[in-house]
Amino acid sequence: MRRFPLAHATHPQWRMAAALVVAQLHAQMALPGYAADPPLGLLYITDRYAPHAQDILDYLSDELPGIRDWVGTVGVGICATGVEYVDEPAMAVLACDLPPEQYRVFSGVAPLPASGHDGAGFQAHTALVHADGATPDLAELLTDLADRTRTGYLFGGLPSSRWGAVQFARGDRGQPGQRVAGGVLDGGLSGVAFGPQVEVFSRVTQGAQPIGPSHTITRAESNVVLELDRQPALDLLLAEAGIDLGQPQVAVGRLREVLVGLSGPMARHADGMPQVRGQFGDEVEVRHIIGLDPARRGVAIAHRPEEGMRLAFCERHVAAARADLVRICTEIREELEPEAVGLDAVPSLLAGGTDGGAAAPWRMRGAVYVSCSGRGGPHFGGDSAELQIVRRALGDVPLVGFFAGGEIARHHLYGYTGVLTVFVA
């Protein structure tokens, strides 16, 4: 299985950038290590190109007729392997070499069936999703979409744009009579669902580090947490964050650095492993502290907590964000790498065999990275620093993505996170 061709370019004129992308893709498709005829294109553009979305899609479709299906969206910034384009005109395309019978493009016009089956033998297992943040009942729609897949795993994000939150969804296959005319949408949900033969490994980086243990919420009213482990929530916050309300100016500054990580009663990673103390998995949703309730010794948060949920106070800073990003890349690499192979098995592996009692190594074919628009640049120490960290930690895998107004993993909607998904063989 070959790597996915990747192309990206920036130019004040969209047509010039598109021509550069086409030339790069043609060049890579001619290389022996890359797919020669990939049928699915993931297209991301910065919002500077949003008014030209339809023209861009039509141009790429005409110049790359082998890519029959297109999915993507817009962001204030986009990314590719090792590089970020933020607040400048740019586009990026990842051409995915997947069996056509193993994916389906969907949208509000051509939705996935409730069962996940399309009547032609396709069964949705996972899905890449782009969703307009202004869509009513978005959380419920994401849950419903997750229920239409076998694994319940979604990954993706919300468009971020100053000139229209457009989405791309053009597909040749689907239920009879279904096709998204033009392929450029405004509003709702769209994306591509993948079948069981499309293997993906995915992780979420919260960029947050717990500053204390996880507590059980034992009393809450509206959005105010009153008790944790039957102790006043405010007292625990002040103790764990080292805050002295007798020094108001210092206390306010410190409070702005502290957040809360919320999870269900039995916090576990998506892969079924328990949460590891000192880090957050994708079962945790990080929310801001929006106020204090000194009279009731409570803490107001940007969420409606329920009794029985788990809560941990945490903080975000450059060191925590960098360390957590390296962590998820390392976890993916560790999952991909087989156990040590005996020397007698090396010739067989080099020849493409799987003898010697060792598992055949997984190979990364391409990746999608969706990061929060508030995370890039200075948050990681400089321009393209976030994507350079991914490149150094994960390797030189063809990667595409965008900076979102909200990130999606499983059926959850996150903020200030990064969602990294790798296609493997």
Tab-separated table of C-alpha atoms in Angstrom:
chain	number	residue	atom	x	y	z
A	1	MET	CA	0.000	0.000	0.000
A	2	ARG	CA	1.503	3.293	-1.092
A	3	ARG	CA	1.615	6.703	0.532
A	4	PHE	CA	-0.987	9.352	-0.184
A	5	PRO	CA	0.182	12.165	-2.488
A	6	LEU	CA	0.200	15.571	-0.782
A	7	ALA	CA	0.361	19.077	-2.224
A	8	HIS	CA	0.065	22.563	-0.750
A	9	ALA	CA	0.725	26.110	-1.952
A	10	THR	CA	0.147	29.771	-1.182
A	11	HIS	CA	-0.381	32.601	-3.667
A	12	PRO	CA	-2.479	35.796	-3.773
A	13	GLN	CA	-4.340	34.349	-6.769
A	14	TRP	CA	-6.194	31.099	-6.127
A	15	ARG	CA	-5.661	29.855	-9.682
A	16	MET	CA	-1.876	30.045	-9.335
A	17	ALA	CA	-1.972	28.169	-6.032
A	18	ALA	CA	-4.271	25.535	-7.526
A	19	ALA	CA	-1.953	25.089	-10.514
A	20	LEU	CA	0.985	24.543	-8.145
A	21	VAL	CA	-1.032	21.971	-6.194
A	22	VAL	CA	-1.963	20.110	-9.379
A	23	ALA	CA	1.663	20.058	-10.555
A	24	GLN	CA	2.864	18.714	-7.209
A	25	LEU	CA	0.226	15.973	-7.159
A	26	HIS	CA	1.034	14.861	-10.707
A	27	ALA	CA	4.736	14.712	-9.801
A	28	GLN	CA	4.128	12.645	-6.672
A	29	MET	CA	1.707	10.282	-8.405
A	30	ALA	CA	4.542	9.434	-10.801
A	31	LEU	CA	6.866	8.381	-7.972
A	32	PRO	CA	7.074	4.660	-7.139
A	33	GLY	CA	6.375	5.109	-3.438
A	34	TYR	CA	3.129	7.054	-3.923
A	35	ALA	CA	-0.350	6.112	-5.104
A	36	ALA	CA	-0.794	6.657	-8.838
A	37	ASP	CA	-4.583	6.914	-9.037
A	38	PRO	CA	-6.158	7.916	-5.705
A	39	PRO	CA	-9.938	8.448	-5.952
A	40	LEU	CA	-10.579	10.634	-2.853
A	41	GLY	CA	-9.288	14.162	-2.279
A	42	LEU	CA	-9.221	15.981	1.057
A	43	LEU	CA	-9.218	19.709	0.280
A	44	TYR	CA	-8.573	22.465	2.812
A	45	ILE	CA	-8.398	26.166	1.982
A	46	THR	CA	-7.805	29.253	4.090
A	47	ASP	CA	-10.677	31.687	4.398
A	48	ARG	CA	-8.945	34.119	2.011
A	49	TYR	CA	-10.068	31.716	-0.735
A	50	ALA	CA	-13.573	31.124	0.662
A	51	PRO	CA	-15.326	33.343	-1.954
A	52	HIS	CA	-13.713	31.208	-4.679
A	53	ALA	CA	-14.521	27.804	-3.174
A	54	GLN	CA	-16.686	26.603	-6.066
A	55	ASP	CA	-14.164	27.762	-8.672
A	56	ILE	CA	-11.348	26.005	-6.819
A	57	LEU	CA	-13.256	22.731	-6.575
A	58	ASP	CA	-14.248	22.857	-10.249
A	59	TYR	CA	-10.675	23.603	-11.322
A	60	LEU	CA	-9.181	20.765	-9.281
A	61	SER	CA	-11.878	18.347	-10.468
A	62	ASP	CA	-11.129	19.191	-14.106
A	63	GLU	CA	-7.344	18.999	-13.726
A	64	LEU	CA	-7.410	15.847	-11.569
A	65	PRO	CA	-10.172	13.705	-13.133
A	66	GLY	CA	-8.918	10.584	-11.355
A	67	ILE	CA	-9.980	12.107	-8.034
A	68	ARG	CA	-13.727	11.587	-8.301
A	69	ASP	CA	-14.727	12.431	-4.736
A	70	TRP	CA	-13.892	15.511	-2.687
A	71	VAL	CA	-14.279	16.405	0.982
A	72	GLY	CA	-12.953	19.359	2.959
A	73	THR	CA	-13.581	22.770	4.461
A	74	VAL	CA	-12.126	26.192	5.255
A	75	GLY	CA	-10.075	27.553	8.153
A	76	VAL	CA	-8.390	30.789	9.157
A	77	GLY	CA	-5.346	28.581	8.803
A	78	ILE	CA	-4.528	25.250	7.210
A	79	CYS	CA	-1.635	22.881	7.652
A	80	ALA	CA	0.424	20.304	5.827
A	81	THR	CA	3.448	18.226	6.773
A	82	GLY	CA	5.620	20.487	8.896
A	83	VAL	CA	4.049	23.773	7.795
A	84	GLU	CA	1.188	26.087	8.770
A	85	TYR	CA	-0.502	28.693	6.566
A	86	VAL	CA	-2.299	31.120	8.869
A	87	ASP	CA	-4.025	34.315	7.754
A	88	GLU	CA	-2.715	33.996	4.204
A	89	PRO	CA	-4.209	32.614	0.970
A	90	ALA	CA	-3.367	28.921	0.751
A	91	MET	CA	-4.733	25.470	-0.061
A	92	ALA	CA	-3.707	21.879	0.573
A	93	VAL	CA	-4.818	18.537	-0.878
A	94	LEU	CA	-4.239	14.999	0.354
A	95	ALA	CA	-5.123	12.419	-2.315
A	96	CYS	CA	-6.271	9.268	-0.509
A	97	ASP	CA	-5.705	5.914	-2.163
A	98	LEU	CA	-8.635	3.968	-0.717
A	99	PRO	CA	-10.910	1.326	-2.281
A	100	PRO	CA	-13.994	3.204	-3.554
A	101	GLU	CA	-16.254	0.613	-1.955
A	102	GLN	CA	-14.682	1.427	1.433
A	103	TYR	CA	-15.790	5.043	1.794
A	104	ARG	CA	-18.851	7.225	1.222
A	105	VAL	CA	-19.114	11.010	0.998
A	106	PHE	CA	-22.077	12.362	2.955
A	107	SER	CA	-23.806	15.666	3.687
A	108	GLY	CA	-27.220	17.011	4.658
A	109	VAL	CA	-28.308	16.435	1.070
A	110	ALA	CA	-26.902	12.884	0.980
A	111	PRO	CA	-26.795	11.698	4.620
A	112	LEU	CA	-25.533	8.413	5.929
A	113	PRO	CA	-28.425	6.013	6.477
A	114	ALA	CA	-29.461	5.503	10.087
A	115	SER	CA	-28.139	1.945	10.071
A	116	GLY	CA	-24.777	2.927	8.596
A	117	HIS	CA	-25.482	0.566	5.653
A	118	ASP	CA	-26.072	2.127	2.232
A	119	GLY	CA	-27.811	-0.840	0.651
A	120	ALA	CA	-24.778	-1.644	-1.519
A	121	GLY	CA	-22.744	-3.511	1.082
A	122	PHE	CA	-21.032	-0.501	2.645
A	123	GLN	CA	-20.914	-0.266	6.455
A	124	ALA	CA	-19.632	2.934	8.065
A	125	HIS	CA	-17.031	2.307	10.775
A	126	THR	CA	-15.452	5.750	11.272
A	127	ALA	CA	-15.983	9.173	9.725
A	128	LEU	CA	-14.157	12.417	8.993
A	129	VAL	CA	-16.638	15.205	9.789
A	130	HIS	CA	-16.844	18.930	9.088
A	131	ALA	CA	-19.691	20.754	10.833
A	132	ASP	CA	-20.846	24.369	10.808
A	133	GLY	CA	-20.725	25.646	14.391
A	134	ALA	CA	-23.967	27.604	13.849
A	135	THR	CA	-25.925	24.429	13.126
A	136	PRO	CA	-28.822	24.031	15.618
A	137	ASP	CA	-28.539	21.061	18.004
A	138	LEU	CA	-25.020	20.336	16.801
A	139	ALA	CA	-24.128	18.148	19.792
A	140	GLU	CA	-27.154	15.935	19.183
A	141	LEU	CA	-26.380	15.706	15.463
A	142	LEU	CA	-22.824	14.564	16.198
A	143	THR	CA	-24.115	11.912	18.584
A	144	ASP	CA	-26.594	10.738	15.951
A	145	LEU	CA	-23.875	10.588	13.311
A	146	ALA	CA	-21.589	8.623	15.624
A	147	ASP	CA	-24.431	6.153	16.179
A	148	ARG	CA	-24.522	5.577	12.414
A	149	THR	CA	-20.985	4.188	12.485
A	150	ARG	CA	-19.966	0.790	13.816
A	151	THR	CA	-17.250	2.141	16.141
A	152	GLY	CA	-18.882	5.453	17.063
A	153	TYR	CA	-15.632	7.240	16.251
A	154	LEU	CA	-15.751	10.607	14.467
A	155	PHE	CA	-12.828	12.946	13.860
A	156	GLY	CA	-12.772	16.413	12.330
A	157	GLY	CA	-13.742	19.942	13.253
A	158	LEU	CA	-15.758	23.107	12.710
A	159	PRO	CA	-14.808	25.516	9.911
A	160	SER	CA	-13.270	28.790	11.043
A	161	SER	CA	-13.694	31.644	8.606
A	162	ARG	CA	-14.307	35.369	8.251
A	163	TRP	CA	-15.786	35.017	4.760
A	164	GLY	CA	-18.140	32.046	4.833
A	165	ALA	CA	-17.830	28.636	6.498
A	166	VAL	CA	-17.957	26.609	3.289
A	167	GLN	CA	-17.619	22.831	3.142
A	168	PHE	CA	-16.676	20.560	0.243
A	169	ALA	CA	-18.645	17.344	-0.282
A	170	ARG	CA	-18.755	15.939	-3.800
A	171	GLY	CA	-19.283	12.206	-4.186
A	172	ASP	CA	-20.015	9.871	-7.082
A	173	ARG	CA	-21.365	7.079	-4.899
A	174	GLY	CA	-24.155	6.906	-2.380
A	175	GLN	CA	-27.729	5.844	-2.204
A	176	PRO	CA	-29.667	5.928	-5.501
A	177	GLY	CA	-30.314	9.474	-6.657
A	178	GLN	CA	-28.046	11.076	-4.082
A	179	ARG	CA	-25.381	13.533	-5.172
A	180	VAL	CA	-24.386	16.910	-3.795
A	181	ALA	CA	-24.782	19.313	-6.713
A	182	GLY	CA	-21.684	21.463	-7.110
A	183	GLY	CA	-20.076	19.971	-4.018
A	184	VAL	CA	-19.820	23.270	-2.079
A	185	LEU	CA	-22.096	23.569	0.950
A	186	ASP	CA	-22.889	26.178	3.581
A	187	GLY	CA	-24.113	24.914	6.947
A	188	GLY	CA	-24.863	21.517	8.454
A	189	LEU	CA	-22.574	18.491	8.521
A	190	SER	CA	-20.600	16.822	5.773
A	191	GLY	CA	-17.627	14.532	5.390
A	192	VAL	CA	-16.645	11.016	4.444
A	193	ALA	CA	-17.382	7.733	6.220
A	194	PHE	CA	-14.882	4.881	6.064
A	195	GLY	CA	-15.504	1.152	5.958
A	196	PRO	CA	-13.833	-1.586	8.023
A	197	GLN	CA	-10.876	-1.980	5.662
A	198	VAL	CA	-9.767	1.638	6.165
A	199	GLU	CA	-7.539	1.421	9.235
A	200	VAL	CA	-7.051	4.614	11.251
A	201	PHE	CA	-5.262	5.388	14.512
A	202	SER	CA	-6.429	8.554	16.248
A	203	ARG	CA	-5.525	10.541	19.344
A	204	VAL	CA	-6.601	13.806	20.991
A	205	THR	CA	-4.184	16.246	22.570
A	206	GLN	CA	-5.767	18.535	25.127
A	207	GLY	CA	-2.630	20.595	25.642
A	208	ALA	CA	-3.580	20.689	29.313
A	209	GLN	CA	-1.862	19.225	32.349
A	210	PRO	CA	-3.679	18.261	35.573
A	211	ILE	CA	-2.455	20.096	38.658
A	212	GLY	CA	-4.131	17.733	41.096
A	213	PRO	CA	-6.050	14.471	41.359
A	214	SER	CA	-9.392	13.744	39.750
A	215	HIS	CA	-12.416	14.347	41.998
A	216	THR	CA	-16.043	13.217	41.913
A	217	ILE	CA	-18.629	15.985	41.653
A	218	THR	CA	-20.900	15.314	44.627
A	219	ARG	CA	-23.007	18.495	44.445
A	220	ALA	CA	-23.734	20.920	41.618
A	221	GLU	CA	-26.383	23.469	40.684
A	222	SER	CA	-26.749	24.864	37.167
A	223	ASN	CA	-23.160	25.574	36.033
A	224	VAL	CA	-21.716	25.849	39.561
A	225	VAL	CA	-19.758	22.978	41.098
A	226	LEU	CA	-20.393	23.163	44.835
A	227	GLU	CA	-18.759	20.016	46.195
A	228	LEU	CA	-15.982	17.694	45.086
A	229	ASP	CA	-15.596	14.468	47.048
A	230	ARG	CA	-18.058	16.101	49.495
A	231	GLN	CA	-15.641	18.971	50.118
A	232	PRO	CA	-16.205	22.617	49.101
A	233	ALA	CA	-15.102	22.926	45.458
A	234	LEU	CA	-13.637	26.399	45.898
A	235	ASP	CA	-11.454	25.272	48.803
A	236	LEU	CA	-9.970	22.461	46.685
A	237	LEU	CA	-9.374	24.822	43.770
A	238	LEU	CA	-7.514	27.335	45.935
A	239	ALA	CA	-5.403	24.608	47.571
A	240	GLU	CA	-4.438	22.761	44.378
A	241	ALA	CA	-3.764	25.909	42.331
A	242	GLY	CA	-1.891	27.627	45.159
A	243	ILE	CA	-4.187	30.659	45.151
A	244	ASP	CA	-4.451	33.141	48.029
A	245	LEU	CA	-7.582	35.304	47.803
A	246	GLY	CA	-5.892	37.724	50.209
A	247	GLN	CA	-3.800	38.867	47.230
A	248	PRO	CA	-6.543	39.714	44.688
A	249	GLN	CA	-4.371	40.795	41.762
A	250	VAL	CA	-2.144	37.724	41.956
A	251	ALA	CA	-5.177	35.477	42.505
A	252	VAL	CA	-7.003	36.789	39.422
A	253	GLY	CA	-3.957	36.220	37.237
A	254	ARG	CA	-3.549	32.674	38.484
A	255	LEU	CA	-7.263	31.887	38.126
A	256	ARG	CA	-7.086	32.802	34.437
A	257	GLU	CA	-4.514	30.048	33.965
A	258	VAL	CA	-6.619	27.316	35.584
A	259	LEU	CA	-9.278	25.258	33.802
A	260	VAL	CA	-11.240	22.119	34.579
A	261	GLY	CA	-11.152	18.737	32.866
A	262	LEU	CA	-14.503	16.917	32.936
A	263	SER	CA	-15.221	13.271	32.225
A	264	GLY	CA	-17.788	10.599	32.961
A	265	PRO	CA	-17.859	8.577	36.194
A	266	MET	CA	-15.474	5.916	34.808
A	267	ALA	CA	-12.938	7.859	32.757
A	268	ARG	CA	-11.339	5.696	30.098
A	269	HIS	CA	-9.536	6.275	26.840
A	270	ALA	CA	-11.310	5.473	23.579
A	271	ASP	CA	-9.190	2.336	23.270
A	272	GLY	CA	-10.551	1.061	26.592
A	273	MET	CA	-7.449	1.788	28.672
A	274	PRO	CA	-7.944	3.654	31.954
A	275	GLN	CA	-6.880	7.279	32.137
A	276	VAL	CA	-3.236	7.712	33.099
A	277	ARG	CA	-2.683	10.139	35.922
A	278	GLY	CA	-0.835	13.287	34.832
A	279	GLN	CA	-2.365	13.411	31.359
A	280	PHE	CA	-5.783	13.750	29.759
A	281	GLY	CA	-7.192	11.384	27.167
A	282	ASP	CA	-9.988	12.014	24.691
A	283	GLU	CA	-12.621	11.138	27.289
A	284	VAL	CA	-11.893	14.485	29.016
A	285	GLU	CA	-13.467	17.786	27.969
A	286	VAL	CA	-11.554	20.858	29.129
A	287	ARG	CA	-13.669	23.889	30.048
A	288	HIS	CA	-12.960	27.375	31.403
A	289	ILE	CA	-13.634	28.587	34.939
A	290	ILE	CA	-15.972	31.567	34.514
A	291	GLY	CA	-16.438	32.672	38.132
A	292	LEU	CA	-16.366	31.917	41.824
A	293	ASP	CA	-19.210	31.641	44.344
A	294	PRO	CA	-17.573	32.541	47.696
A	295	ALA	CA	-20.867	32.416	49.633
A	296	ARG	CA	-21.451	28.770	48.718
A	297	ARG	CA	-17.741	27.920	48.232
A	298	GLY	CA	-18.465	26.961	44.632
A	299	VAL	CA	-16.741	27.229	41.248
A	300	ALA	CA	-18.670	28.293	38.131
A	301	ILE	CA	-17.553	26.627	34.885
A	302	ALA	CA	-18.455	26.912	31.203
A	303	HIS	CA	-20.466	23.694	31.315
A	304	ARG	CA	-23.483	22.233	33.112
A	305	PRO	CA	-21.875	19.581	35.325
A	306	GLU	CA	-23.740	16.599	36.689
A	307	GLU	CA	-23.250	14.862	39.996
A	308	GLY	CA	-21.111	11.778	39.554
A	309	MET	CA	-18.916	13.286	36.843
A	310	ARG	CA	-15.177	13.454	37.376
A	311	LEU	CA	-13.375	16.822	37.549
A	312	ALA	CA	-9.681	17.687	37.670
A	313	PHE	CA	-8.220	21.175	37.817
A	314	CYS	CA	-5.643	21.753	35.105
A	315	GLU	CA	-3.599	24.401	33.333
A	316	ARG	CA	-2.490	25.172	29.797
A	317	HIS	CA	0.917	26.536	28.896
A	318	VAL	CA	3.548	26.074	26.193
A	319	ALA	CA	5.416	23.273	27.960
A	320	ALA	CA	2.231	21.281	28.641
A	321	ALA	CA	0.984	21.739	25.072
A	322	ARG	CA	4.267	20.628	23.521
A	323	ALA	CA	4.636	17.647	25.854
A	324	ASP	CA	1.092	16.428	25.237
A	325	LEU	CA	1.444	16.756	21.470
A	326	VAL	CA	4.617	14.685	21.549
A	327	ARG	CA	2.788	12.157	23.737
A	328	ILE	CA	-0.005	11.443	21.253
A	329	CYS	CA	2.457	11.142	18.360
A	330	THR	CA	4.548	8.740	20.428
A	331	GLU	CA	1.490	6.663	21.331
A	332	ILE	CA	0.587	6.318	17.664
A	333	ARG	CA	4.127	5.311	16.722
A	334	GLU	CA	4.220	2.751	19.534
A	335	GLU	CA	0.973	1.214	18.302
A	336	LEU	CA	2.349	1.002	14.776
A	337	GLU	CA	5.716	-0.492	15.605
A	338	PRO	CA	5.811	-4.282	16.036
A	339	GLU	CA	7.671	-6.066	18.780
A	340	ALA	CA	11.356	-6.649	18.258
A	341	VAL	CA	12.027	-8.827	15.230
A	342	GLY	CA	14.611	-11.598	15.311
A	343	LEU	CA	17.578	-11.291	12.950
A	344	ASP	CA	16.494	-14.421	11.103
A	345	ALA	CA	13.216	-12.689	10.185
A	346	VAL	CA	14.793	-9.547	8.720
A	347	PRO	CA	15.365	-10.913	5.165
A	348	SER	CA	11.727	-12.018	4.951
A	349	LEU	CA	10.448	-8.631	6.128
A	350	LEU	CA	12.673	-6.786	3.674
A	351	ALA	CA	11.272	-8.976	0.925
A	352	GLY	CA	7.720	-8.182	1.978
A	353	GLY	CA	7.049	-11.361	3.943
A	354	THR	CA	5.777	-11.781	7.504
A	355	ASP	CA	7.713	-14.872	8.608
A	356	GLY	CA	9.617	-15.265	11.832
A	357	GLY	CA	6.725	-15.083	14.259
A	358	ALA	CA	6.636	-11.278	14.267
A	359	ALA	CA	3.719	-9.090	13.334
A	360	ALA	CA	4.028	-7.262	10.028
A	361	PRO	CA	4.821	-3.576	10.656
A	362	TRP	CA	2.083	-1.034	10.141
A	363	ARG	CA	2.877	1.762	7.718
A	364	MET	CA	1.582	5.308	7.823
A	365	ARG	CA	0.045	6.302	4.490
A	366	GLY	CA	-1.303	9.737	5.355
A	367	ALA	CA	-2.687	11.798	8.215
A	368	VAL	CA	-5.259	14.466	9.082
A	369	TYR	CA	-4.623	16.973	11.846
A	370	VAL	CA	-7.311	19.332	13.133
A	371	SER	CA	-6.101	21.882	15.647
A	372	CYS	CA	-7.832	24.752	17.411
A	373	SER	CA	-7.392	28.155	15.798
A	374	GLY	CA	-6.337	29.419	19.240
A	375	ARG	CA	-3.443	26.938	19.558
A	376	GLY	CA	-1.075	27.730	16.693
A	377	GLY	CA	1.872	30.108	16.449
A	378	PRO	CA	2.993	31.629	19.764
A	379	HIS	CA	1.232	28.923	21.816
A	380	PHE	CA	3.914	26.493	20.609
A	381	GLY	CA	6.769	28.959	20.329
A	382	GLY	CA	6.681	30.289	16.767
A	383	ASP	CA	5.363	29.985	13.214
A	384	SER	CA	4.689	26.366	12.175
A	385	ALA	CA	6.065	25.178	15.523
A	386	GLU	CA	3.050	22.938	16.184
A	387	LEU	CA	3.347	21.116	12.870
A	388	GLN	CA	7.121	20.861	13.209
A	389	ILE	CA	6.604	19.071	16.523
A	390	VAL	CA	4.227	16.623	14.825
A	391	ARG	CA	6.693	16.061	12.004
A	392	ARG	CA	9.619	15.374	14.324
A	393	ALA	CA	7.602	13.110	16.616
A	394	LEU	CA	5.509	11.248	14.022
A	395	GLY	CA	7.837	11.273	11.059
A	396	ASP	CA	7.576	12.596	7.513
A	397	VAL	CA	4.064	11.288	6.878
A	398	PRO	CA	1.900	13.110	4.272
A	399	LEU	CA	-0.379	15.242	6.443
A	400	VAL	CA	-3.135	17.767	5.813
A	401	GLY	CA	-5.524	19.637	8.072
A	402	PHE	CA	-6.869	22.950	9.283
A	403	PHE	CA	-7.229	25.239	12.279
A	404	ALA	CA	-10.792	24.903	13.486
A	405	GLY	CA	-13.409	26.716	15.510
A	406	GLY	CA	-13.963	23.498	17.479
A	407	GLU	CA	-12.551	19.994	17.219
A	408	ILE	CA	-14.440	16.712	16.933
A	409	ALA	CA	-13.374	13.336	18.328
A	410	ARG	CA	-15.809	10.485	18.909
A	411	HIS	CA	-19.127	12.326	19.425
A	412	HIS	CA	-17.542	15.086	21.518
A	413	LEU	CA	-16.961	18.698	20.523
A	414	TYR	CA	-13.754	20.094	22.007
A	415	GLY	CA	-11.967	23.434	22.195
A	416	TYR	CA	-8.244	24.257	22.363
A	417	THR	CA	-7.352	20.701	21.342
A	418	GLY	CA	-5.702	18.872	18.475
A	419	VAL	CA	-7.085	15.725	16.838
A	420	LEU	CA	-4.509	13.632	14.982
A	421	THR	CA	-5.671	10.729	12.807
A	422	VAL	CA	-3.330	8.499	10.799
A	423	PHE	CA	-4.328	6.215	7.916
A	424	VAL	CA	-2.310	2.999	8.138
A	425	ALA	CA	-1.789	-0.231	6.241
